[in-house]
Short mmCIF file of C-alpha atoms in Angstrom, two decimals:
data_model
loop_
_atom_site.label_atom_id
_atom_site.label_comp_id
_atom_site.label_asym_id
_atom_site.label_seq_id
_atom_site.Cartn_x
_atom_site.Cartn_y
_atom_site.Cartn_z
CA UNK S 1 0.00 0.00 0.00
CA UNK S 2 1.31 3.44 -0.87
CA UNK S 3 1.26 6.19 1.71
CA UNK S 4 -1.45 8.80 1.32
CA UNK S 5 -0.26 11.94 -0.51
CA UNK S 6 -1.27 13.80 2.64
CA UNK S 7 0.78 11.55 4.93
CA UNK S 8 3.62 13.30 6.85
CA UNK S 9 5.69 10.12 6.56
CA UNK S 10 5.38 10.22 2.77
CA UNK S 11 6.36 13.87 2.67
CA UNK S 12 9.41 13.25 4.84
CA UNK S 13 10.62 10.40 2.64
CA UNK S 14 9.92 11.97 -0.74
CA UNK S 15 13.30 13.54 -1.61
CA UNK S 16 16.37 11.64 -2.72
CA UNK S 17 18.73 13.01 -5.37
CA UNK S 18 20.46 10.58 -7.67
CA UNK S 19 22.40 12.18 -10.53
CA UNK S 20 24.63 10.27 -12.93
CA UNK S 21 26.88 12.58 -14.95
CA UNK S 22 29.82 11.16 -16.85
CA UNK S 23 32.54 12.73 -19.01
CA UNK S 24 32.52 15.43 -21.72
CA UNK S 25 30.76 15.23 -25.06
CA UNK S 26 33.25 14.02 -27.70
CA UNK S 27 33.81 16.23 -30.74
CA UNK S 28 31.84 15.08 -33.76
CA UNK S 29 35.01 15.39 -35.88
CA UNK S 30 38.61 15.45 -34.65
CA UNK S 31 39.71 19.04 -34.04
CA UNK S 32 36.18 20.45 -34.43
CA UNK S 33 34.14 21.24 -31.33
CA UNK S 34 30.51 20.14 -31.33
CA UNK S 35 27.91 22.93 -31.58
CA UNK S 36 27.06 24.48 -28.21
CA UNK S 37 23.81 23.35 -26.59
CA UNK S 38 20.80 25.66 -26.48
CA UNK S 39 21.08 25.33 -22.72
CA UNK S 40 23.37 23.28 -20.55
CA UNK S 41 20.69 21.38 -18.63
CA UNK S 42 17.71 19.29 -19.59
CA UNK S 43 15.33 19.89 -16.70
CA UNK S 44 12.85 17.04 -16.42
CA UNK S 45 9.80 18.08 -14.40
CA UNK S 46 8.02 14.92 -13.25
CA UNK S 47 4.53 16.04 -12.24
CA UNK S 48 2.52 13.33 -10.50
CA UNK S 49 -1.14 13.98 -9.76
CA UNK S 50 -3.21 11.93 -7.32
CA UNK S 51 -6.89 11.24 -7.82
CA UNK S 52 -9.41 10.72 -5.03
CA UNK S 53 -9.33 7.54 -2.96
CA UNK S 54 -12.08 5.17 -4.06
CA UNK S 55 -13.34 2.10 -2.18
CA UNK S 56 -11.20 -0.24 -4.29
CA UNK S 57 -8.60 1.91 -6.07
CA UNK S 58 -6.35 4.97 -6.08
CA UNK S 59 -5.05 6.70 -9.21
CA UNK S 60 -1.77 8.50 -10.00
CA UNK S 61 -1.06 10.38 -13.25
CA UNK S 62 2.48 11.28 -14.36
CA UNK S 63 3.28 14.05 -16.85
CA UNK S 64 6.61 15.38 -18.15
CA UNK S 65 5.09 17.73 -20.74
CA UNK S 66 1.80 19.63 -20.74
CA UNK S 67 -1.24 17.54 -21.59
CA UNK S 68 -3.16 18.67 -24.66
CA UNK S 69 -5.97 19.93 -22.41
CA UNK S 70 -3.54 22.13 -20.44
CA UNK S 71 -4.78 21.12 -16.98
CA UNK S 72 -1.81 18.87 -16.21
CA UNK S 73 1.17 21.03 -17.07
CA UNK S 74 4.81 20.11 -16.52
CA UNK S 75 7.66 22.60 -16.89
CA UNK S 76 10.25 20.40 -18.63
CA UNK S 77 12.72 22.64 -20.48
CA UNK S 78 16.31 23.20 -21.60
CA UNK S 79 18.12 25.92 -19.66
CA UNK S 80 21.53 27.11 -18.49
CA UNK S 81 20.28 26.69 -14.92
CA UNK S 82 19.55 23.32 -13.30
CA UNK S 83 16.06 23.01 -11.91
CA UNK S 84 15.55 23.32 -8.15
CA UNK S 85 11.88 22.35 -7.93
CA UNK S 86 9.21 20.92 -10.19
CA UNK S 87 6.87 23.35 -11.97
CA UNK S 88 3.45 21.73 -12.39
CA UNK S 89 -0.10 22.73 -13.12
CA UNK S 90 -2.72 22.66 -10.35
CA UNK S 91 -4.62 19.72 -11.85
CA UNK S 92 -8.34 19.71 -12.52
CA UNK S 93 -9.77 19.85 -8.99
CA UNK S 94 -10.15 16.08 -8.67
CA UNK S 95 -6.47 15.37 -9.38
CA UNK S 96 -3.88 17.42 -7.48
CA UNK S 97 -0.03 17.29 -7.25
CA UNK S 98 1.30 14.34 -5.25
CA UNK S 99 4.43 13.68 -3.17
CA UNK S 100 6.03 11.73 -6.04
CA UNK S 101 6.32 14.99 -7.97
CA UNK S 102 10.02 15.81 -8.51
CA UNK S 103 12.48 17.45 -10.89
CA UNK S 104 16.09 16.94 -11.93
CA UNK S 105 18.55 18.76 -14.20
CA UNK S 106 20.77 16.69 -16.51
CA UNK S 107 24.00 18.22 -17.85
CA UNK S 108 23.80 17.91 -21.65
CA UNK S 109 27.56 18.55 -21.97
CA UNK S 110 28.39 15.49 -19.84
CA UNK S 111 28.14 12.83 -22.54
CA UNK S 112 26.84 11.80 -25.93
CA UNK S 113 23.72 9.96 -24.78
CA UNK S 114 20.67 10.93 -22.83
CA UNK S 115 19.72 7.61 -21.27
CA UNK S 116 16.01 7.99 -20.54
CA UNK S 117 14.93 5.48 -17.90
CA UNK S 118 11.22 4.76 -17.70
CA UNK S 119 10.19 2.90 -14.54
CA UNK S 120 6.62 1.61 -14.28
CA UNK S 121 5.30 0.19 -11.01
CA UNK S 122 2.06 -1.60 -10.14
CA UNK S 123 0.18 -1.62 -6.82
CA UNK S 124 -2.10 -4.62 -6.26
CA UNK S 125 -3.63 -2.85 -3.26
CA UNK S 126 -4.48 0.39 -5.12
CA UNK S 127 -4.99 -1.18 -8.57
CA UNK S 128 -2.75 1.56 -9.90
CA UNK S 129 0.32 2.16 -12.07
CA UNK S 130 3.00 4.76 -11.30
CA UNK S 131 5.57 5.89 -13.90
CA UNK S 132 8.80 7.67 -12.92
CA UNK S 133 11.78 8.98 -14.91
CA UNK S 134 13.92 10.96 -12.42
CA UNK S 135 16.10 10.08 -9.46
CA UNK S 136 14.77 12.79 -7.16
CA UNK S 137 11.72 11.24 -5.54
CA UNK S 138 10.78 8.57 -3.00
CA UNK S 139 13.74 6.15 -2.95
CA UNK S 140 11.42 3.22 -3.74
CA UNK S 141 10.44 4.78 -7.07
CA UNK S 142 13.67 6.34 -8.40
CA UNK S 143 14.60 6.05 -12.08
CA UNK S 144 18.17 6.15 -13.37
CA UNK S 145 17.94 8.71 -16.19
CA UNK S 146 21.41 10.13 -16.92
CA UNK S 147 23.72 11.68 -19.51
CA UNK S 148 26.75 9.58 -20.38
CA UNK S 149 29.12 8.49 -23.15
CA UNK S 150 27.77 4.97 -22.60
CA UNK S 151 24.46 3.68 -23.94
CA UNK S 152 22.30 2.18 -21.19
CA UNK S 153 20.45 -0.97 -22.23
CA UNK S 154 18.59 -1.94 -19.04
CA UNK S 155 16.44 0.28 -16.80
CA UNK S 156 17.68 1.21 -13.34
CA UNK S 157 14.58 1.46 -11.13
CA UNK S 158 13.78 1.53 -7.43
CA UNK S 159 12.44 -1.61 -5.80
CA UNK S 160 8.92 -0.24 -5.39
CA UNK S 161 8.36 -1.41 -1.81
CA UNK S 162 5.00 -3.17 -1.73
CA UNK S 163 4.47 -2.04 -5.33
CA UNK S 164 5.92 -4.21 -8.09
CA UNK S 165 8.23 -2.96 -10.88
CA UNK S 166 6.95 -4.07 -14.30
CA UNK S 167 9.92 -5.02 -16.52
CA UNK S 168 7.77 -5.31 -19.67
CA UNK S 169 6.69 -1.65 -19.42
CA UNK S 170 9.96 -0.25 -18.04
CA UNK S 171 12.87 0.60 -20.32
CA UNK S 172 16.14 2.44 -20.85
CA UNK S 173 16.29 4.38 -24.13
CA UNK S 174 19.69 5.81 -25.19
CA UNK S 175 19.09 8.99 -27.21
CA UNK S 176 22.06 10.29 -29.23
CA UNK S 177 22.36 14.00 -28.42
CA UNK S 178 24.38 14.58 -31.62
CA UNK S 179 21.64 13.16 -33.88
CA UNK S 180 19.52 16.29 -34.31
CA UNK S 181 18.48 19.74 -33.13
CA UNK S 182 15.48 18.69 -31.04
CA UNK S 183 14.66 16.28 -28.28
CA UNK S 184 11.05 15.40 -29.08
CA UNK S 185 9.65 14.21 -25.76
CA UNK S 186 6.45 12.21 -26.31
CA UNK S 187 3.93 11.52 -23.55
CA UNK S 188 1.32 8.79 -24.01
CA UNK S 189 -1.45 8.43 -21.42
CA UNK S 190 -3.63 5.33 -21.12
CA UNK S 191 -6.72 4.58 -19.01
CA UNK S 192 -8.64 1.49 -17.90
CA UNK S 193 -12.09 2.21 -16.49
CA UNK S 194 -12.26 -1.14 -14.68
CA UNK S 195 -9.57 0.01 -12.21
CA UNK S 196 -10.06 3.79 -12.63
CA UNK S 197 -6.35 3.73 -13.51
CA UNK S 198 -4.25 5.96 -15.74
CA UNK S 199 -0.64 5.26 -16.63
CA UNK S 200 1.92 7.03 -18.79
CA UNK S 201 4.75 6.06 -21.13
CA UNK S 202 7.46 8.33 -22.52
CA UNK S 203 9.57 5.85 -24.47
CA UNK S 204 9.38 2.49 -26.22
CA UNK S 205 9.36 -0.59 -23.98
CA UNK S 206 9.14 -4.36 -24.34
CA UNK S 207 5.40 -4.02 -24.82
CA UNK S 208 4.96 -2.17 -28.11
CA UNK S 209 1.26 -1.63 -27.46
CA UNK S 210 2.21 1.23 -25.12
CA UNK S 211 5.18 2.69 -27.00
CA UNK S 212 5.88 6.42 -27.03
CA UNK S 213 7.81 8.02 -29.88
CA UNK S 214 10.41 10.07 -28.00
CA UNK S 215 13.32 10.80 -30.37
CA UNK S 216 16.07 13.22 -31.37
CA UNK S 217 15.65 14.81 -34.79
CA UNK S 218 16.25 17.95 -36.83
CA UNK S 219 12.46 18.28 -37.05
CA UNK S 220 10.29 19.40 -34.11
CA UNK S 221 7.40 16.96 -33.56
CA UNK S 222 3.96 18.48 -33.07
CA UNK S 223 1.80 15.41 -32.38
CA UNK S 224 2.47 12.56 -29.94
CA UNK S 225 3.18 9.16 -31.49
CA UNK S 226 1.69 6.48 -29.24
CA UNK S 227 0.78 2.81 -29.28
CA UNK S 228 -2.90 1.91 -29.46
CA UNK S 229 -3.06 0.22 -26.04
CA UNK S 230 -4.07 -3.36 -25.32
CA UNK S 231 -7.86 -3.19 -25.53
CA UNK S 232 -8.41 -2.67 -21.81
CA UNK S 233 -5.99 0.24 -21.41
CA UNK S 234 -6.84 2.74 -24.13
CA UNK S 235 -5.02 5.86 -25.27
CA UNK S 236 -6.34 9.17 -23.88
CA UNK S 237 -5.36 11.78 -26.51
CA UNK S 238 -6.36 14.82 -24.42
CA UNK S 239 -3.91 13.80 -21.65
CA UNK S 240 -1.10 12.87 -24.04
CA UNK S 241 1.31 15.43 -25.52
CA UNK S 242 4.69 16.17 -27.08
CA UNK S 243 7.27 18.90 -26.52
CA UNK S 244 10.13 19.71 -28.90
CA UNK S 245 13.08 20.80 -26.75
CA UNK S 246 15.92 22.62 -28.60
CA UNK S 247 19.33 21.04 -28.11
CA UNK S 248 21.27 23.70 -30.04
#
């Protein structure tokens, strides 16, 4: 069972910073420096919203970019200043920011690859999924996103406590920062009415039915590319979104 978002114990345990920064970005060609980044830091704002407790379920929603309806904003950006706190929308009245909300700045000059770790957890008690991508949150739900000269191939996720990590939906996606001008961060939100449960993906995973099209390209994406779901969990377009973040 997760702690209530209003629980003092949850609030006290909700901050742990894990940052993995390795080495400088290699020059694309010997003797030629790579183009400077648009900002030194990718600031991932992980905005988690909690829905009302129901007799048999509890629902958490994670966003990294604004939803198409604008109610569930997230301040993810590229900046010369590392983020100090998450910037999130107020929710819609029923869903409000939760203690798993967190933010982390990743130094884009520290390596060639942005290794985006997507960690998806499942609570049997709450009938609820939780998705995380940053290392600054409750230690049980950290995700190992980092910038490095090494491509990560397996996700680094917290143990989840009484919740269970889901390997099929979790992933580590190495994104080559030299491959284009934009990091196109895709957010795909799914919902199953039987459990009153939303869950989010930001990257491909072992289950292609819930893939998200996050990529690096010279073209800014304007529409999220998402899998169709599995029949029970269906895509919610109004809560999905995409943000093109300039890399240089």
